[in-house]
Short mmCIF file of C-alpha atoms and ligand atoms in Angstrom, two decimals:
data_model
loop_
_atom_site.label_atom_id
_atom_site.label_comp_id
_atom_site.label_asym_id
_atom_site.label_seq_id
_atom_site.Cartn_x
_atom_site.Cartn_y
_atom_site.Cartn_z
CA MET X 1 -0.01 -0.25 0.04
CA VAL X 2 2.73 2.46 0.95
CA SER X 3 4.40 1.95 -2.39
CA LYS X 4 1.17 2.48 -4.35
CA ILE X 5 1.00 5.88 -2.01
CA LEU X 6 4.17 7.02 -3.27
CA GLU X 7 3.73 5.99 -6.91
CA VAL X 8 0.22 8.04 -6.95
CA LEU X 9 2.44 10.78 -5.50
CA ASP X 10 5.10 10.63 -8.12
CA VAL X 11 2.23 10.68 -10.93
CA LEU X 12 0.82 13.87 -9.15
CA LYS X 13 4.57 15.68 -8.66
CA GLN X 14 5.37 14.78 -12.06
CA ASN X 15 2.25 16.69 -13.41
CA PHE X 16 2.56 19.56 -10.44
CA ASN X 17 -0.21 22.00 -10.69
CA LYS X 18 -1.66 20.37 -13.64
CA PHE X 19 -4.67 18.06 -13.81
CA VAL X 20 -4.38 14.68 -14.08
CA SER X 21 -7.15 12.33 -14.69
CA GLY X 22 -8.06 9.35 -12.04
CA GLU X 23 -8.04 7.00 -15.15
CA LYS X 24 -4.69 7.83 -16.07
CA ILE X 25 -3.16 7.53 -12.45
CA SER X 26 -4.98 4.19 -12.24
CA LYS X 27 -3.50 2.75 -15.53
CA ILE X 28 0.29 4.11 -14.43
CA VAL X 29 0.03 2.67 -10.89
CA GLY X 30 -2.07 -0.43 -11.70
CA ILE X 31 -4.71 -0.09 -9.13
CA SER X 32 -8.49 0.65 -9.39
CA ARG X 33 -9.89 4.42 -9.90
CA VAL X 34 -11.45 3.66 -6.58
CA GLY X 35 -8.20 3.08 -5.21
CA VAL X 36 -6.74 6.20 -6.46
CA TYR X 37 -9.65 8.10 -4.90
CA LYS X 38 -8.79 6.65 -1.54
CA ILE X 39 -5.00 7.34 -1.74
CA ILE X 40 -5.98 11.08 -2.93
CA ASN X 41 -8.08 11.28 0.22
CA LYS X 42 -5.32 10.04 2.43
CA LEU X 43 -2.53 12.45 0.97
CA ILE X 44 -5.00 15.23 1.43
CA SER X 45 -5.32 14.19 5.13
CA GLU X 46 -1.59 14.36 5.51
CA GLY X 47 -1.60 17.79 4.22
CA PHE X 48 -1.10 17.63 0.57
CA GLU X 49 -3.22 20.05 -1.12
CA ILE X 50 -4.75 18.30 -3.91
CA LYS X 51 -7.66 20.04 -6.33
CA LYS X 52 -10.33 17.44 -7.37
CA GLN X 53 -12.36 18.45 -10.18
CA LYS X 54 -14.74 16.28 -12.14
CA LYS X 55 -13.73 15.20 -15.60
CA LEU X 56 -10.37 16.80 -15.25
CA GLY X 57 -9.17 14.51 -12.19
CA TYR X 58 -6.60 15.72 -9.53
CA LYS X 59 -4.32 18.76 -9.29
CA LEU X 60 -1.20 18.57 -6.67
CA VAL X 61 -1.18 22.32 -5.76
CA SER X 62 1.32 22.01 -2.66
CA TYR X 63 2.81 19.41 -0.53
CA PRO X 64 4.44 19.67 2.84
CA PHE X 65 7.87 19.52 3.06
CA LEU X 66 9.40 16.25 3.14
CA PRO X 67 12.74 16.63 5.48
CA GLU X 68 13.73 13.05 4.05
CA GLU X 69 13.84 14.73 0.71
CA ILE X 70 16.28 17.34 2.01
CA LEU X 71 18.22 14.82 4.15
CA ARG X 72 18.52 12.44 1.00
CA GLN X 73 20.41 15.20 -0.96
CA ASN X 74 23.23 14.65 1.54
CA PHE X 75 24.03 18.34 1.96
CA ASN X 76 27.36 18.99 3.54
CA ILE X 77 25.84 22.07 5.50
CA ILE X 78 22.78 20.16 6.95
CA LYS X 79 22.93 17.19 9.56
CA LYS X 80 19.59 17.33 10.89
CA VAL X 81 16.30 18.80 9.92
CA TYR X 82 13.43 20.01 12.40
CA PHE X 83 10.01 20.55 10.19
CA TYR X 84 7.18 22.58 11.75
CA LYS X 85 3.90 23.42 9.76
CA LYS X 86 3.34 26.31 12.38
CA ILE X 87 5.89 27.85 14.80
CA SER X 88 6.36 31.03 16.66
CA SER X 89 9.89 31.61 14.76
CA THR X 90 12.50 29.27 13.31
CA MET X 91 15.06 31.66 15.19
CA ASP X 92 13.56 30.96 18.46
CA LEU X 93 13.47 27.28 17.93
CA ALA X 94 17.12 27.34 17.07
CA LYS X 95 17.96 29.03 20.25
CA GLU X 96 16.31 26.32 22.13
CA ILE X 97 18.03 23.85 20.15
CA ILE X 98 21.55 25.28 21.03
CA SER X 99 20.71 25.86 24.62
CA GLN X 100 19.47 22.08 24.97
CA GLN X 101 21.70 20.04 22.67
CA LYS X 102 25.31 19.37 22.49
CA GLU X 103 25.52 18.54 18.61
CA TYR X 104 23.44 21.36 16.90
CA ASP X 105 25.71 22.41 14.27
CA LYS X 106 24.44 22.25 10.88
CA SER X 107 20.87 21.89 12.26
CA LEU X 108 18.27 23.33 9.71
CA ILE X 109 14.62 24.64 11.19
CA LEU X 110 11.87 24.80 8.65
CA ALA X 111 8.48 26.26 8.72
CA LEU X 112 5.65 26.61 6.62
CA GLU X 113 4.09 29.68 8.92
CA GLN X 114 5.19 31.52 11.65
CA THR X 115 3.34 33.56 14.23
CA GLU X 116 6.02 35.54 15.54
CA GLY X 117 8.45 35.90 12.66
CA LYS X 118 11.31 38.53 13.37
CA GLY X 119 13.21 40.68 10.92
CA ARG X 120 16.24 42.90 11.38
CA LEU X 121 16.27 45.69 14.10
CA GLN X 122 13.43 44.30 16.00
CA ARG X 123 10.86 44.63 13.13
CA LYS X 124 8.28 41.76 12.36
CA TRP X 125 8.54 39.46 9.66
CA PHE X 126 5.09 38.64 8.21
CA SER X 127 5.11 34.86 7.81
CA PRO X 128 1.82 33.50 6.48
CA LYS X 129 1.55 30.17 4.62
CA GLY X 130 2.82 30.10 1.36
CA GLY X 131 6.40 31.66 2.59
CA LEU X 132 9.61 29.68 3.18
CA TYR X 133 10.99 30.26 6.62
CA PHE X 134 14.13 28.65 7.83
CA SER X 135 17.15 29.03 10.19
CA LEU X 136 20.55 27.37 9.96
CA ILE X 137 22.55 26.78 12.85
CA ILE X 138 26.18 26.82 11.85
CA LYS X 139 29.60 26.93 13.59
CA PRO X 140 31.96 28.61 10.89
CA ASN X 141 35.60 28.85 11.82
CA ILE X 142 36.44 32.48 11.44
CA PRO X 143 36.92 35.73 13.33
CA PRO X 144 33.64 37.40 14.30
CA PHE X 145 33.78 40.18 11.87
CA GLU X 146 33.82 37.82 8.95
CA VAL X 147 30.20 36.50 9.83
CA PHE X 148 29.06 39.43 7.81
CA MET X 149 29.96 37.79 4.70
CA LEU X 150 27.28 35.11 5.34
CA ASN X 151 24.84 37.85 4.22
CA PHE X 152 26.30 37.82 0.85
CA VAL X 153 26.48 34.00 0.88
CA PHE X 154 22.72 33.35 1.34
CA SER X 155 21.32 36.73 -0.56
CA LEU X 156 23.42 35.58 -3.63
CA SER X 157 22.17 32.22 -3.32
CA VAL X 158 18.63 33.47 -3.27
CA VAL X 159 19.05 35.70 -6.09
CA GLU X 160 20.39 32.94 -8.15
CA THR X 161 17.57 30.49 -7.22
CA LEU X 162 14.96 33.12 -8.06
CA LYS X 163 16.64 33.61 -11.51
CA GLU X 164 16.10 29.92 -12.17
CA TYR X 165 12.42 30.46 -11.54
CA GLY X 166 12.04 33.28 -14.08
CA VAL X 167 12.42 36.17 -11.23
CA ASN X 168 15.30 38.64 -11.79
CA ALA X 169 15.97 39.76 -8.42
CA ASN X 170 18.61 42.33 -6.85
CA THR X 171 20.73 42.22 -4.14
CA LYS X 172 20.55 45.57 -1.53
CA TRP X 173 23.41 45.87 0.83
CA PRO X 174 23.92 44.19 3.23
CA ASN X 175 21.32 41.36 2.96
CA ASP X 176 18.07 42.19 1.21
CA VAL X 177 16.70 40.62 -1.76
CA LEU X 178 14.39 42.92 -4.00
CA VAL X 179 12.51 42.88 -7.33
CA ASP X 180 11.47 46.22 -8.58
CA ASN X 181 12.37 47.92 -5.17
CA LYS X 182 9.93 45.31 -3.28
CA LYS X 183 11.17 42.60 -0.94
CA ILE X 184 11.08 39.20 -1.94
CA CYS X 185 13.45 37.79 0.73
CA GLY X 186 15.07 38.89 4.05
CA ILE X 187 17.84 37.55 6.05
CA LEU X 188 18.65 37.81 9.59
CA ILE X 189 21.92 36.67 11.09
CA GLU X 190 22.24 35.95 14.88
CA THR X 191 25.54 35.00 16.61
CA ASP X 192 27.23 34.27 19.50
CA THR X 193 30.74 35.12 19.58
CA GLU X 194 33.96 35.99 21.47
CA ILE X 195 36.79 38.05 20.91
CA ASP X 196 38.31 35.76 18.29
CA LYS X 197 35.93 33.08 17.49
CA VAL X 198 32.43 32.46 16.66
CA ASN X 199 30.42 30.05 18.89
CA TYR X 200 27.60 29.71 16.47
CA CYS X 201 25.41 31.75 13.78
CA ILE X 202 21.98 31.42 13.12
CA VAL X 203 20.96 32.55 9.70
CA GLY X 204 17.19 32.89 9.42
CA VAL X 205 15.98 33.39 5.78
CA GLY X 206 12.57 34.18 4.57
CA VAL X 207 11.51 33.92 0.98
CA ASN X 208 8.02 35.08 -0.10
CA VAL X 209 7.33 32.09 -2.34
CA ASN X 210 3.81 31.36 -3.04
CA ILE X 211 2.18 34.24 -1.11
CA ASP X 212 -0.76 35.81 -2.82
CA ASN X 213 -0.35 39.61 -3.60
CA GLN X 214 -3.50 40.45 -1.92
CA PHE X 215 -1.65 39.63 1.46
CA PHE X 216 0.95 42.36 0.83
CA LYS X 217 -1.76 44.92 -0.18
CA LYS X 218 -3.79 44.20 2.89
CA HIS X 219 -0.90 44.71 5.13
CA LYS X 220 0.39 47.61 3.12
CA LEU X 221 3.89 46.11 2.62
CA GLU X 222 6.39 46.83 0.05
CA ALA X 223 6.92 43.38 -0.77
CA THR X 224 6.42 40.62 -3.58
CA SER X 225 6.58 36.99 -4.16
CA ILE X 226 7.27 34.45 -7.11
CA TYR X 227 3.64 33.66 -7.11
CA ALA X 228 2.83 37.59 -7.53
CA LEU X 229 5.32 37.95 -10.19
CA THR X 230 4.81 34.78 -12.24
CA ASN X 231 1.23 33.93 -11.41
CA LYS X 232 2.60 30.58 -10.82
CA LYS X 233 2.70 28.35 -7.68
CA VAL X 234 6.24 27.13 -7.00
CA ASP X 235 6.86 23.58 -5.83
CA PHE X 236 8.18 24.30 -2.38
CA THR X 237 10.49 21.24 -1.73
CA GLN X 238 12.04 21.48 -5.16
CA PHE X 239 12.48 25.36 -4.91
CA PHE X 240 14.25 24.83 -0.92
CA ILE X 241 16.33 21.90 -2.51
CA PHE X 242 17.73 24.10 -5.28
CA LEU X 243 18.18 27.21 -2.95
CA LEU X 244 20.11 24.83 -0.46
CA LYS X 245 22.54 23.55 -3.46
CA LYS X 246 23.26 27.18 -4.23
CA VAL X 247 23.79 27.90 -0.36
CA GLU X 248 26.17 24.82 -0.50
CA TYR X 249 28.35 25.94 -3.31
CA TRP X 250 28.76 29.52 -2.22
CA TYR X 251 29.16 28.42 1.48
CA GLU X 252 32.31 26.13 0.21
CA ILE X 253 33.71 29.19 -1.48
CA PHE X 254 33.18 31.20 1.71
CA GLU X 255 34.88 28.42 3.88
CA LYS X 256 37.83 28.67 1.46
CA LYS X 257 37.80 32.51 2.21
CA GLU X 258 37.44 33.40 -1.28
CA TYR X 259 35.27 36.45 -0.26
CA ASP X 260 36.23 38.70 -3.39
CA LYS X 261 34.68 35.80 -5.58
CA ILE X 262 31.65 35.89 -3.77
CA VAL X 263 31.28 39.77 -3.60
CA ASN X 264 32.11 40.06 -7.02
CA GLU X 265 29.09 37.88 -8.15
CA TRP X 266 26.97 39.88 -5.48
CA LYS X 267 27.86 43.11 -7.03
CA LYS X 268 26.54 41.77 -10.50
CA TYR X 269 23.04 42.00 -9.08
CA SER X 270 23.27 45.03 -6.90
CA SER X 271 20.57 47.57 -6.41
CA THR X 272 22.69 49.49 -4.15
CA ILE X 273 25.97 50.73 -6.05
CA GLY X 274 25.39 53.79 -7.82
CA LYS X 275 22.31 54.79 -5.82
CA ILE X 276 22.27 58.00 -3.36
CA VAL X 277 21.65 56.15 0.17
CA GLU X 278 21.17 56.75 3.63
CA ILE X 279 22.70 54.41 6.15
CA GLN X 280 21.67 54.09 9.72
CA THR X 281 24.46 53.27 11.68
CA LEU X 282 25.21 53.04 15.40
CA GLU X 283 26.90 56.32 15.25
CA GLY X 284 24.22 58.32 13.33
CA LYS X 285 22.87 59.00 9.71
CA ILE X 286 25.41 58.94 6.77
CA ILE X 287 24.11 60.24 3.46
CA GLY X 288 26.08 59.58 0.11
CA LYS X 289 26.39 57.90 -3.00
CA ALA X 290 27.25 54.18 -3.03
CA ILE X 291 30.33 53.56 -5.11
CA ASP X 292 31.49 50.12 -4.11
CA VAL X 293 31.08 47.09 -1.74
CA SER X 294 34.68 46.00 -0.82
CA SER X 295 35.72 42.28 -0.46
CA LYS X 296 35.04 42.41 3.29
CA GLY X 297 31.57 43.15 2.55
CA THR X 298 31.76 47.05 3.58
CA LEU X 299 30.04 49.65 1.78
CA ILE X 300 31.99 52.44 0.60
CA ILE X 301 30.15 55.58 0.09
CA LYS X 302 31.22 59.17 -1.05
CA THR X 303 29.57 62.07 1.00
CA SER X 304 28.61 65.31 -0.48
CA SER X 305 31.90 66.72 0.31
CA LYS X 306 33.69 64.15 -1.51
CA GLN X 307 34.81 62.43 1.27
CA GLU X 308 34.84 58.46 1.01
CA ILE X 309 33.74 56.54 3.90
CA GLU X 310 33.57 52.78 4.59
CA ILE X 311 30.64 51.45 6.36
CA LEU X 312 30.78 48.30 8.20
CA SER X 313 26.97 47.65 8.89
CA GLY X 314 23.89 49.59 8.95
CA ASP X 315 20.58 49.66 7.85
CA CYS X 316 20.22 51.12 4.07
CA ILE X 317 17.84 53.05 2.55
CA HIS X 318 17.90 53.96 -1.20
CA LEU X 319 17.10 57.67 -1.57
CA ARG X 320 17.37 57.56 -5.44
C1 BTN Z 401 14.60 41.08 7.66
O1 BTN Z 401 14.16 42.11 8.19
O2 BTN Z 401 14.85 41.41 6.25
C2 BTN Z 401 15.02 39.82 8.05
C3 BTN Z 401 13.91 38.60 7.89
C4 BTN Z 401 14.38 37.35 8.28
C5 BTN Z 401 13.04 36.43 8.20
C6 BTN Z 401 13.21 34.78 8.76
S1 BTN Z 401 11.97 34.09 8.19
C7 BTN Z 401 12.89 32.56 9.19
C8 BTN Z 401 13.77 33.26 10.10
N1 BTN Z 401 12.79 33.11 11.33
C9 BTN Z 401 12.41 34.26 11.82
O3 BTN Z 401 11.56 34.77 12.73
N2 BTN Z 401 12.79 35.42 11.01
C10 BTN Z 401 13.70 34.85 10.01
#
């Protein structure tokens, strides 16, 4: 029975977001149409979203993340997957895992919905169903100031993944991903460091995958999603695996400390360089033209008094 369920699922996955008739499924899998019907109902009760329509058959619209599929890829950066349909915040759970377990390195916490999603600078991160929300715990062997480079590793990976889905996104220094100035992904990095070493980093990533545009309008958010841009719902698991492959690729380069390679690639998508920006730093506000990003990831801006300033981190607003 289990193998028949998987076979039906395979047919639905191969026809993702398209109707496939009960008759066709029954022929491929070698079971009766009633058998197909029962399996479809079982899949629905397990969280698979399957549309049923007379004459057309069944259409798989979304399916729960299957942590096994992620583990099956044998990513070097992932040892354990924690999967939740709904959670307060993957960042909170990551901290809980760190406080309770010895082996927390390379743990991935993944959720389909967050009730208390956290953004940078104590902002709220709206996390309805349809978005991808995850935190990855890592222990990179680097001095604390190099953690900043992880912003580039993850935002570049997201931009490259979006490209594969027909979405041309830009990076905004230091860690946003935008499409037409609207946010499609946000990255939050929390660390525990000592003077010369990093105890752990939690990299939290939120990507607006299948969120309806109405949601952004209703909450007056300057944000967008793949679905809003392409009118197509994306297969979550496939998207996530693709993204993790990109992260794995760039993380390896990060481990080799080839930071210039990462930044140079990131710069190709930069929407910040060339803009007049306002940066809110701990020391105050700085306004100037963003002229470059260094291989350390710092932003170089030229002020109206022609002074060049290197900014390590801060909240960046594109003025024009
Ligand atoms: C930002 O302000 O741009 C950063 C947003 C980061 C959101 C992600 S979603 C997964 C993880 N869990 C959270 O609560 N926040 C991060």
